[in-house]
Each structure stands twice: as C-alpha cells, then as structure tokens.
Coordinates of C-alpha atoms and ligand atoms in Angstrom, one line a residue:
M1 CA 135.8 -26.5 112.2
P2 CA 135.0 -22.9 111.1
Y3 CA 135.1 -21.8 107.3
H4 CA 138.8 -20.1 107.4
D5 CA 138.2 -18.1 104.3
M6 CA 135.5 -18.1 101.1
R7 CA 136.7 -20.9 99.4
D8 CA 136.1 -22.8 102.4
Y9 CA 132.1 -21.8 102.4
L10 CA 131.7 -21.9 98.7
A11 CA 133.1 -25.7 98.8
A12 CA 130.6 -26.4 101.5
L13 CA 127.9 -24.9 99.6
E14 CA 128.9 -27.0 96.7
Q15 CA 128.6 -30.1 98.4
H16 CA 125.3 -29.2 99.6
G17 CA 123.7 -28.7 96.5
L18 CA 123.3 -24.7 97.5
L19 CA 126.2 -23.2 95.2
R20 CA 126.2 -24.1 90.7
R21 CA 129.0 -23.6 89.0
I22 CA 128.5 -22.2 85.3
A23 CA 131.0 -23.1 82.8
R24 CA 130.1 -21.0 80.1
E25 CA 131.5 -18.0 79.3
V26 CA 129.3 -14.9 80.6
D27 CA 129.8 -11.0 80.3
H28 CA 129.7 -9.1 83.6
N29 CA 128.4 -6.2 81.8
W30 CA 124.9 -7.5 81.9
E31 CA 125.2 -11.4 82.0
V32 CA 125.8 -11.9 85.6
A33 CA 123.1 -9.4 86.8
C34 CA 120.3 -10.8 84.4
L35 CA 121.0 -14.4 85.5
A36 CA 121.5 -13.8 89.3
K37 CA 118.0 -11.6 88.6
W38 CA 116.2 -14.8 87.0
M39 CA 117.3 -16.8 90.3
Y40 CA 115.9 -14.5 92.6
Q41 CA 112.6 -13.6 90.7
A42 CA 111.9 -17.0 89.4
L43 CA 112.7 -19.5 92.0
P44 CA 110.8 -20.1 95.2
V45 CA 113.5 -19.4 98.2
D46 CA 113.6 -23.0 99.0
Q47 CA 115.4 -23.9 95.7
R48 CA 117.9 -20.6 95.0
F49 CA 121.8 -21.4 94.9
G50 CA 124.6 -19.4 94.7
L51 CA 126.2 -18.8 91.0
Y52 CA 129.8 -19.2 90.6
F53 CA 130.5 -17.9 87.1
E54 CA 133.8 -19.8 85.9
K55 CA 134.5 -18.2 83.2
V56 CA 133.8 -13.9 82.4
K57 CA 134.7 -12.5 79.5
G58 CA 138.1 -10.7 79.8
F59 CA 139.1 -12.1 83.0
D60 CA 141.2 -14.7 84.3
G61 CA 139.3 -15.2 87.4
P62 CA 135.7 -16.4 88.7
V63 CA 132.9 -13.9 89.7
V64 CA 130.3 -15.2 92.7
T65 CA 127.0 -13.6 93.4
G66 CA 124.0 -15.1 95.7
A67 CA 126.1 -17.4 97.6
L68 CA 126.1 -15.7 100.8
G69 CA 122.0 -15.2 100.7
A70 CA 120.5 -17.7 98.2
S71 CA 118.2 -18.7 101.0
P72 CA 118.1 -19.3 104.5
A73 CA 120.0 -22.7 104.3
S74 CA 122.9 -21.0 102.7
V75 CA 123.2 -18.4 105.9
A76 CA 122.2 -21.3 108.2
M77 CA 125.6 -23.2 106.7
A78 CA 127.8 -20.1 107.1
L79 CA 126.8 -19.6 110.8
H80 CA 127.1 -24.0 111.0
C81 CA 123.9 -24.1 112.3
E82 CA 120.4 -25.2 111.5
V83 CA 117.8 -22.5 109.8
D84 CA 115.4 -22.3 112.7
E85 CA 118.6 -21.4 114.9
I86 CA 119.8 -18.6 112.9
N87 CA 118.5 -15.9 115.4
A88 CA 119.4 -17.8 118.3
T89 CA 123.3 -17.9 117.2
V90 CA 123.3 -14.1 116.1
L91 CA 121.8 -13.2 119.4
A92 CA 124.6 -15.3 121.1
A93 CA 127.0 -13.7 119.0
L94 CA 125.7 -10.5 120.1
R95 CA 126.2 -11.3 123.9
H96 CA 129.5 -12.6 123.8
P97 CA 131.5 -10.6 121.4
R98 CA 135.2 -11.9 120.2
K99 CA 138.2 -9.6 119.7
P100 CA 140.0 -9.8 116.6
V101 CA 143.9 -10.5 116.6
T102 CA 146.5 -8.8 114.6
V103 CA 148.9 -10.8 112.3
D104 CA 152.0 -9.9 110.4
A105 CA 151.1 -11.1 107.0
G106 CA 148.0 -12.5 105.1
A107 CA 146.7 -14.6 102.2
C108 CA 144.9 -11.2 101.2
Q109 CA 148.6 -9.6 100.3
E110 CA 150.1 -12.3 98.3
I111 CA 149.7 -9.9 95.3
V112 CA 150.2 -6.4 96.0
H113 CA 149.3 -3.7 93.2
R114 CA 150.6 0.2 94.2
G115 CA 150.3 3.4 92.1
K116 CA 148.9 3.1 88.8
D117 CA 149.0 -0.8 89.2
A118 CA 146.0 -0.4 91.2
N119 CA 143.7 -0.1 88.7
L120 CA 140.1 -0.7 89.5
S121 CA 140.0 -2.2 85.5
R122 CA 141.8 -5.3 86.9
L123 CA 138.4 -6.7 88.8
P124 CA 135.2 -8.2 87.3
V125 CA 133.3 -5.7 88.8
V126 CA 129.8 -6.3 87.9
T127 CA 127.1 -4.0 86.1
W128 CA 123.7 -4.8 87.9
T129 CA 121.0 -3.1 86.6
P130 CA 122.3 -3.2 83.2
G131 CA 121.0 -0.7 80.4
K132 CA 119.8 1.6 83.6
D133 CA 122.5 1.7 85.9
K134 CA 125.4 4.6 85.2
A135 CA 128.2 2.3 86.0
P136 CA 129.4 -0.6 87.4
Y137 CA 129.9 -0.6 91.3
L138 CA 131.4 -2.8 94.1
T139 CA 129.1 -4.1 96.6
T140 CA 130.9 -5.6 99.1
I141 CA 132.2 -4.8 103.0
V142 CA 133.7 -1.6 103.4
V143 CA 136.2 -0.2 106.4
T144 CA 136.4 2.9 108.1
R145 CA 137.9 4.2 111.0
D146 CA 137.1 6.9 113.6
H147 CA 139.7 9.1 113.5
D148 CA 139.6 9.9 117.1
T149 CA 138.7 6.8 119.2
G150 CA 140.4 4.3 116.2
A151 CA 137.0 2.4 116.3
A152 CA 136.8 0.5 113.3
N153 CA 133.4 0.3 111.5
M154 CA 132.3 -2.3 108.6
G155 CA 129.4 -1.3 106.5
V156 CA 128.0 -2.1 102.7
Y157 CA 128.2 1.0 101.0
R158 CA 127.6 0.5 97.2
T159 CA 130.8 1.9 95.6
M160 CA 130.5 3.0 91.8
V161 CA 133.7 2.8 89.5
R162 CA 134.0 6.3 88.2
D163 CA 137.5 5.5 86.3
P164 CA 140.2 2.8 86.9
G165 CA 141.8 5.2 89.8
S166 CA 138.8 6.5 91.5
A167 CA 135.6 5.6 92.9
V168 CA 132.7 7.2 94.4
V169 CA 131.2 5.8 97.5
N170 CA 127.1 5.7 98.2
L171 CA 128.1 6.8 102.4
A172 CA 124.4 8.3 103.2
P173 CA 124.5 10.9 105.4
N174 CA 123.4 9.0 108.9
R175 CA 125.8 5.5 108.3
Q176 CA 128.5 5.1 110.8
G177 CA 131.0 5.1 107.8
T178 CA 130.3 8.2 106.8
K179 CA 130.6 9.5 110.5
N180 CA 133.9 7.8 110.6
V181 CA 135.1 9.8 107.4
R182 CA 134.1 12.9 108.4
T183 CA 136.3 12.4 111.6
W184 CA 139.1 12.7 109.3
T185 CA 138.1 15.2 106.5
D186 CA 136.5 17.9 109.1
K187 CA 140.1 17.9 110.2
G188 CA 141.4 18.6 106.7
K189 CA 143.0 15.2 106.6
T190 CA 142.4 12.3 104.2
A191 CA 140.5 9.7 105.3
P192 CA 141.4 6.0 104.9
I193 CA 138.9 3.7 103.5
A194 CA 139.0 -0.2 102.2
W195 CA 137.1 -2.7 100.5
V196 CA 136.9 -6.4 101.2
I197 CA 135.8 -8.9 99.0
A198 CA 135.3 -12.6 99.6
S199 CA 136.1 -13.1 102.9
E200 CA 135.2 -15.4 105.9
P201 CA 131.2 -15.6 105.3
V202 CA 130.6 -14.9 108.9
I203 CA 132.2 -11.4 108.2
H204 CA 130.2 -10.2 105.8
L205 CA 127.4 -11.5 107.7
A206 CA 128.0 -9.5 110.6
T207 CA 128.6 -6.4 108.5
V208 CA 125.0 -6.1 107.9
L209 CA 123.9 -6.2 111.4
N210 CA 122.3 -2.7 112.4
L211 CA 124.2 -2.0 115.7
P212 CA 124.3 0.9 117.5
P213 CA 127.5 2.8 117.2
G214 CA 130.7 1.2 119.2
R215 CA 130.1 -2.1 118.5
D216 CA 132.4 -3.6 116.5
E217 CA 131.1 -5.8 113.8
I218 CA 134.5 -7.8 113.5
E219 CA 133.9 -8.6 117.4
I220 CA 130.5 -10.4 116.2
A221 CA 132.1 -12.0 113.6
G222 CA 134.8 -13.1 115.6
A223 CA 132.0 -15.0 118.1
L224 CA 130.2 -16.5 115.1
K225 CA 132.8 -18.0 113.8
G226 CA 133.8 -19.3 117.8
A227 CA 137.4 -18.1 116.9
P228 CA 139.2 -14.6 116.7
I229 CA 139.2 -13.1 113.2
E230 CA 142.5 -12.5 112.0
L231 CA 143.4 -9.1 110.9
V232 CA 146.2 -7.6 108.9
R233 CA 147.3 -4.1 108.5
C234 CA 146.7 -2.4 104.7
K235 CA 149.8 -1.6 102.7
T236 CA 148.7 1.9 101.9
V237 CA 146.4 3.1 104.6
D238 CA 146.0 2.6 108.5
L239 CA 143.6 -0.3 108.3
L240 CA 143.0 -3.4 109.4
V241 CA 141.2 -5.9 106.8
P242 CA 140.5 -9.6 107.2
A243 CA 143.6 -11.9 106.6
T244 CA 142.3 -14.4 104.6
A245 CA 140.2 -12.5 102.4
E246 CA 140.5 -12.9 98.6
I247 CA 140.5 -8.9 97.2
I248 CA 141.4 -5.9 99.3
V249 CA 140.8 -2.0 97.8
E250 CA 142.6 0.7 99.6
A251 CA 142.0 4.1 99.1
E252 CA 141.5 7.5 100.5
I253 CA 138.8 10.1 100.7
A254 CA 140.4 13.6 100.3
P255 CA 138.1 16.6 102.5
G256 CA 135.4 18.1 100.0
E257 CA 136.0 15.5 97.1
T258 CA 132.8 14.2 96.1
D259 CA 131.4 13.3 92.6
D260 CA 127.7 12.3 91.2
E261 CA 126.5 9.2 92.5
G262 CA 124.0 7.0 90.4
P263 CA 121.3 6.7 89.1
F264 CA 121.3 2.8 90.3
G265 CA 118.9 0.0 90.8
E266 CA 117.7 0.2 94.3
F267 CA 116.7 -2.3 97.1
A268 CA 113.0 -0.7 96.9
G269 CA 112.4 -2.0 93.6
Y270 CA 112.9 1.3 91.7
M271 CA 115.8 3.4 89.8
G272 CA 117.5 5.6 92.6
Q273 CA 118.3 9.5 92.0
V274 CA 121.4 11.2 91.8
E275 CA 123.5 12.2 94.8
K276 CA 126.7 13.8 95.8
R277 CA 129.1 11.4 97.3
P278 CA 132.5 11.2 98.5
L279 CA 135.1 10.4 95.7
A280 CA 137.8 7.5 96.9
R281 CA 141.2 7.6 95.3
I282 CA 142.6 4.2 95.0
T283 CA 145.9 3.8 96.6
A284 CA 146.3 -0.1 96.4
I285 CA 145.1 -3.5 95.4
T286 CA 146.0 -6.6 97.2
H287 CA 145.1 -10.1 96.6
R288 CA 145.4 -14.1 96.8
R289 CA 146.5 -15.6 93.8
D290 CA 144.1 -16.8 91.5
P291 CA 141.7 -14.6 93.9
V292 CA 137.5 -15.1 93.9
F293 CA 136.0 -11.7 93.1
Y294 CA 132.4 -11.5 95.1
G295 CA 129.5 -9.1 94.5
Y296 CA 126.1 -9.4 96.4
T297 CA 122.8 -9.2 94.1
S298 CA 120.6 -6.7 95.5
Q299 CA 118.1 -4.1 93.5
M300 CA 114.5 -5.3 92.7
P301 CA 113.8 -7.4 95.9
P302 CA 113.6 -10.4 96.8
S303 CA 117.5 -10.3 96.6
E304 CA 120.7 -11.6 98.5
S305 CA 120.8 -8.2 99.9
T306 CA 117.3 -8.3 101.2
T307 CA 117.5 -12.1 102.5
I308 CA 121.1 -11.7 104.8
Q309 CA 119.8 -8.6 105.9
S310 CA 116.8 -9.7 107.0
L311 CA 117.7 -13.3 108.6
M312 CA 120.9 -11.4 110.5
N313 CA 118.7 -8.6 111.9
G314 CA 116.0 -10.7 113.5
G315 CA 118.9 -11.7 116.2
V316 CA 119.0 -7.6 116.5
I317 CA 115.5 -7.2 117.3
L318 CA 115.5 -10.0 119.5
H319 CA 118.9 -8.6 121.7
L320 CA 117.0 -5.2 121.9
L321 CA 113.6 -6.6 123.4
R322 CA 115.1 -9.1 125.3
D323 CA 118.3 -7.9 126.7
Q324 CA 118.0 -3.9 126.6
L325 CA 114.5 -3.3 127.3
G326 CA 113.8 -6.4 129.3
E327 CA 110.7 -7.8 127.6
Q328 CA 111.7 -11.6 128.7
S329 CA 108.2 -12.5 127.2
V330 CA 109.4 -12.0 123.5
H331 CA 110.1 -15.6 122.0
D332 CA 111.3 -14.7 118.5
A333 CA 111.5 -12.4 115.8
A334 CA 111.5 -12.7 111.9
I335 CA 111.8 -9.9 109.2
D336 CA 110.2 -10.8 106.2
L337 CA 112.8 -11.6 103.6
T338 CA 111.4 -9.2 100.6
F339 CA 112.4 -5.4 101.5
G340 CA 116.2 -5.7 103.3
G341 CA 116.6 -5.8 106.9
L342 CA 115.2 -3.2 109.4
L343 CA 113.2 -1.6 107.0
G344 CA 110.8 -3.9 106.0
H345 CA 108.1 -6.0 107.9
C346 CA 108.6 -7.3 111.5
V347 CA 106.7 -10.2 113.1
V348 CA 107.6 -11.0 116.8
A349 CA 106.1 -13.8 118.7
M350 CA 105.3 -13.5 122.3
T351 CA 103.5 -14.3 125.3
P352 CA 101.3 -11.4 126.7
Q353 CA 101.5 -10.7 130.2
Y354 CA 98.7 -8.3 130.6
P355 CA 96.0 -6.3 128.4
G356 CA 98.0 -4.3 125.9
H357 CA 101.4 -6.2 126.1
G358 CA 101.2 -7.0 122.5
K359 CA 100.7 -3.4 121.1
R360 CA 103.2 -2.1 123.7
V361 CA 105.9 -4.4 122.4
G362 CA 105.3 -3.9 118.9
R363 CA 105.2 -0.1 119.3
M364 CA 108.5 -0.8 121.1
V365 CA 110.4 -2.2 118.0
A366 CA 108.6 0.3 115.8
D367 CA 109.8 3.0 118.1
T368 CA 113.7 2.4 118.0
T369 CA 114.2 0.7 114.7
V370 CA 113.5 2.1 111.4
L371 CA 111.1 -0.6 110.6
K372 CA 107.7 0.2 109.0
R373 CA 105.4 -2.4 110.0
V374 CA 105.4 -4.4 113.1
T375 CA 102.9 -7.5 113.6
V376 CA 102.6 -8.9 117.1
V377 CA 101.4 -12.6 117.3
D378 CA 101.3 -15.0 120.1
A379 CA 103.8 -18.0 120.4
D380 CA 101.8 -20.4 119.1
V381 CA 102.2 -18.7 115.5
D382 CA 105.1 -19.7 112.9
I383 CA 106.1 -16.4 112.2
R384 CA 107.9 -17.2 109.4
D385 CA 104.8 -18.9 107.5
P386 CA 102.8 -15.9 106.1
S387 CA 99.6 -18.1 106.1
H388 CA 100.0 -19.0 109.4
I389 CA 100.6 -14.8 110.0
E390 CA 97.2 -14.1 108.1
W391 CA 95.2 -16.9 110.0
A392 CA 96.1 -14.9 113.4
L393 CA 95.1 -11.6 111.7
N394 CA 91.9 -13.1 110.8
S395 CA 90.8 -14.8 114.0
R396 CA 92.7 -12.5 116.7
F397 CA 92.8 -9.0 115.3
D398 CA 90.5 -6.6 115.4
P399 CA 91.8 -3.2 113.2
R400 CA 90.1 -0.6 115.4
R401 CA 91.2 -2.2 118.7
D402 CA 94.8 -3.3 117.9
T403 CA 95.9 -1.1 115.4
V404 CA 98.4 1.7 116.3
I405 CA 99.6 4.3 113.7
I406 CA 102.5 6.3 114.3
D407 CA 102.4 9.5 112.5
D408 CA 105.3 11.6 111.4
V409 CA 108.0 9.6 111.9
F410 CA 110.9 10.9 109.9
V411 CA 112.2 8.0 107.2
P412 CA 115.3 9.5 105.8
L413 CA 115.3 7.4 102.8
Q414 CA 115.0 8.6 99.3
I415 CA 114.9 5.5 98.0
D416 CA 111.9 4.5 99.6
P417 CA 108.8 5.7 97.0
S418 CA 106.1 5.7 99.4
V419 CA 108.0 9.0 101.4
R420 CA 108.1 10.6 98.8
D421 CA 105.9 13.8 97.5
A422 CA 105.3 14.8 93.8
R423 CA 108.1 16.8 93.7
G424 CA 110.5 14.0 95.0
H425 CA 111.1 15.5 98.3
V426 CA 111.0 12.8 101.3
T427 CA 107.9 13.5 103.7
P428 CA 107.9 12.5 107.1
G429 CA 106.4 8.6 107.1
S430 CA 104.7 6.8 109.1
K431 CA 104.6 3.5 110.9
L432 CA 102.2 0.4 111.3
V433 CA 101.8 -1.9 114.5
L434 CA 99.3 -5.0 114.2
D435 CA 98.7 -6.1 117.6
A436 CA 97.1 -10.3 116.3
T437 CA 97.8 -11.6 120.2
Q438 CA 94.6 -13.2 121.5
K439 CA 93.0 -11.1 124.0
I440 CA 90.8 -13.4 125.3
D441 CA 90.5 -17.5 125.3
A442 CA 88.8 -18.3 122.3
G443 CA 88.6 -22.0 123.4
P444 CA 89.7 -25.3 121.7
F445 CA 91.0 -25.3 118.0
S446 CA 88.9 -26.9 115.1
L447 CA 91.3 -30.0 114.7
P448 CA 90.6 -33.7 116.2
P449 CA 92.8 -34.6 119.0
R450 CA 96.6 -34.8 118.4
D451 CA 96.6 -38.4 119.0
M452 CA 94.0 -39.5 116.4
M453 CA 96.0 -37.1 114.2
M454 CA 98.9 -38.8 114.4
R455 CA 97.1 -42.4 114.2
A456 CA 95.6 -41.0 110.9
L457 CA 99.0 -40.7 109.5
D458 CA 99.8 -44.3 109.5
T459 CA 96.7 -44.8 107.3
W460 CA 98.0 -41.9 104.8
Q461 CA 101.1 -43.5 104.0
A462 CA 99.1 -47.1 104.0
C463 CA 97.0 -45.6 101.0
G464 CA 100.2 -44.1 99.1
L465 CA 99.0 -40.8 99.3
P466 CA 102.1 -38.2 98.6
K467 CA 104.2 -38.1 101.6
F468 CA 105.1 -34.7 103.3
D469 CA 106.9 -32.9 105.8
I470 CA 104.6 -31.9 108.8
P471 CA 104.8 -27.7 108.3
K472 CA 105.6 -26.0 111.5
R473 CA 102.3 -24.3 111.3
A474 CA 100.4 -28.1 111.8
K475 CA 103.0 -29.1 114.6
L476 CA 102.1 -25.6 116.5
R477 CA 98.2 -26.4 115.9
I478 CA 97.9 -29.9 116.6
E479 CA 99.8 -29.9 119.7
R480 CA 97.4 -27.5 121.2
S481 CA 94.9 -29.9 119.5
Ligands
LIG1 C1 124.1 -5.6 99.3 C2 123.8 -4.5 100.4 C3 124.0 -3.0 99.7 C4 123.9 -1.8 100.6 N1 124.3 -1.0 100.2 C5 124.0 0.3 100.9 C6 124.6 1.5 100.2 O1 124.9 2.1 99.4 N2 124.5 2.6 100.9 C7 123.9 2.4 102.6 O2 123.9 3.4 103.2 N3 123.9 1.3 103.1 C8 124.0 0.1 102.1 N4 123.4 -1.1 102.7 C9 123.2 -1.2 104.0 C10 123.8 -1.1 105.2 O3 125.5 -1.8 104.6 C11 123.7 -1.7 106.3 O4 122.7 -1.2 107.4 C12 124.9 -1.8 107.4 O5 124.3 -2.5 108.5 C13 125.2 0.1 107.9 O6 126.1 -0.3 108.9 P1 126.9 1.0 109.1 O7 125.2 1.6 110.7 O8 127.7 1.0 110.5 O9 126.8 2.1 108.8 C14 123.8 -2.4 102.1 C15 123.4 -3.1 102.1 C16 123.7 -4.6 101.4 C17 123.3 -6.0 102.0

C-alpha cells in the first residue's frame, strides 16, 4: 500500500531500523544540525538513518531530518522498490505520469492561522550551519504557479526566516519557480507561493527531479505512488497543495520586494555569498494536529540533499538517453551521491555499437545537462562501485584517445568555487567526458571459471571463513569467467 502521508513512511522506516528516535531534548538552533552532520560525515552510507527528534527546546512537536535521504535504502523504501530498482521506478513514472485530484478538505488544514497568527516563530525552523549562517531557514517543497498558463511547479528553494511575518526565498535566476513568480510580478501583481513541510514521501522525491519546463512534478509523484495525489486549495493564496501534508506556509511576493539572502552553508562544501532575493510575506500557516516538522539536511556533502538529488536524477538521465535521444544501447546511469544531482559525476553503462559510440553518449549527457563529469563504461561494470569504475578506467581507458574536454561551458553557479575567479566572478566552466568502454576484445578475464569459483565457496564455508554477500562487481566478473 502506498504511504498516505509522512507519518506512514516514518513508521515504515522505523520498523526497518532506518529511523532513530532521539528522546533527549535538543536545541534546534545548533544541536539538530550538528547531530545530522555527524550522521552524514561519520557513518558509512549503508549505516545511516533518519533522525526523529522527539523533544525540541521551546516547541511541542518533533523535528525530523535525514529520513528521506539517509541512504539508497530509505529512498527505495519511499518508492516501494528495491535499491537496484530505483532508476527503473523513476523511469516508469516519467513515462506514465498520473494527474492529481483536487479534494474539498485536507488534513493539512486541520488548524489554520491567518494574519498576525501566521507567525513563523511557531515552527522549529532549524539553523543548519550554526555559528556561520545568517538565520534559520526552511528546506522543503516550494509551490509556485505560472500566471498565464496556470501550470504549477514544485522545487526546493532555501527560504530564510527574516522575521516572524516574512521570509527571503532563494529563487535562483534560472529556476522554474523564479520564472513562475515573474509571470505575476512583471505584471505588477503579487505572486502566490507556498511551502509544503512533510508530505507523502513521493512528493518530496519528485520535487528534486530536474525536469524540462512543462512537466509537472506532482504528476510524476502520482505515478510513483501508483495513485493520484490529492491536492487541496490554500486558504489565502490561489495554489493547490498536498492534502495530507503536515504543515503548509502560504505567502505572497510583491513586485520589486527583495532582501539580502545569506550567507549560508552551501552544498559545494563552503559558505556561500549574499544575494538579493524575493521577499515573501506570510499570509497563513495551516497544519495537522500535532504536526511533524521536517527539514532536509544539506550543506557540506554528503548529505540528504545530495543523496536524494543523485538517486532520483539517475532515472532522468536514462529517460533522456533512451526515450528522448533514442540511445537504446544505454543500460543504466548513476550519479555519485556526494555532490547533489545533476551537478556532480555521472557514470553511464552501455554496450557501444560502433567506434566512438561511448564518447558520443558521454558528450550527449554533458551537453544536455549541467553535469560536470561523465564517465562511460561497459555494461559489465557495476556503476555504483567506485572500485569497479577505477578498474575500468585503469584497464579500458587511454587518456589521450578517450578524453573529451568541453571548454567554456557556462556554469551559472556562483556556489561552485571551482568556476570562480580570484575576484569572485563566475567564469565559463568546462566539462569532462571519459570513455572507459572497451575498444578491443581484450580476451578472457584472469579469474578461474565460474563453476570452480562457486564450488570453492563450499570450501570457504566449510573452513569457517567469514560469511559475505557476493558483491555485484564479483558477480559480473565471474559471469564472464
Ligand atoms: C535540500 C535542497 C535544497 C535546495 N536548495 C535550492 C535553492 O536554495 N535554490 C535553488 O535554486 N535550488 C535548490 N535546490 C535544487 C532544486 O530544488 C532542484 O534542482 C529542483 O529540481 C529545481 O526545480 P526547478 O527546475 O523546477 O526550479 C535544492 C535542493 C535540495 C534537495
């Protein structure tokens, strides 16, 4: 059964040991973030878990972070699939979107605060890089709508609490949310905006998909859920939001109103810069009874943000290559979990059909996304195992022949320090494609034949040697031995 809301999902995670409750009282001004940082900085990915802080100083309700993106296991649980089915699940949803339905009432509006009561200090908004950040901020789903077409968009845009009644939204110039807001403010009208805090997990995950304009994340969320998402109309702005969400913040952005945003800890691992960003005036806060507050852990990678963005966008690359560019020879794509979605390193597995095919596919990915590095390997390499990728690069890749550098690609990201000059200006960046597919048949692998290796496993066990699960790397190699 799909999860009805965030509570259902948290219960499932807890049952599977993927969520830990912290009973001791913690301070949201520093302790929540520092504990989350230890989880991501110290624990190996397969030992991470979501954090459920039961008692937060000065607040009645709990604060949760890391639950959606502790590890691939948590994302798989949110999608009701196995870890190695995440890409296939996302790809199927992209191919068969499912429209939402509008309902008359939703649990997210059990309690309604308007006017002066709509006060952000009601919420335990976390300070994420304590000691360095300017202010606490929301990291959750942001809903906007195009004035002319009516099309809605969901994205995650950091939102700084300026004072109890207003917030500054990090709507970067190229974002769909920014374009939507401008369709109102350019006409001299106030733009509606809403934050969705803790909804059905598929909505959170669909929000971080990098989709072309015109594709509605809520329809992908419906496809991931296997049922239409129920939406309810906001109380003070003309937007639809998920009916079973824990908390909704509604606001308006007036034309020309901006304020300084930042500095804040950024996903590239450094403190960011101060930018002028749109100011939102809060018009309502609605919530369920006893709401759960959620914020994604981001900043220094690896983090919840890098984990969910990387895992969800692997399916987007596959959709692009197979369905839009017709490259059926591509088997799989994975983005490393350490730099956040389409900005990091993508590894593509394929069966090249002609000389130069690997390079061509690598270049297609580099040219059509903001990814900085693309490595292409054969289908017999486990693209989620760095040691296997290293082996392919060592044994199948000649740097002079198999490297493509794409120069002067505009990377409009101030927060990536590698494309900044000494004065802090963004320079045209570059991209790297490495084709580590085999160019010739190098002959059989230097491993004993498969049946001999499998028989030797009996001897291994009989000798009382430590038990292990055969890694995919070894399976792929033994298959061909
Ligand atoms: C935790 C987290 C924080 C993010 N913060 C921002 C942000 O402040 N500004 C931004 O432009 N993108 C941010 N992103 C990335 C966007 O949400 C993401 O790329 C999304 O797909 C953009 O959607 P859009 O292209 O529809 O605007 C963040 C993502 C996550 C997971």
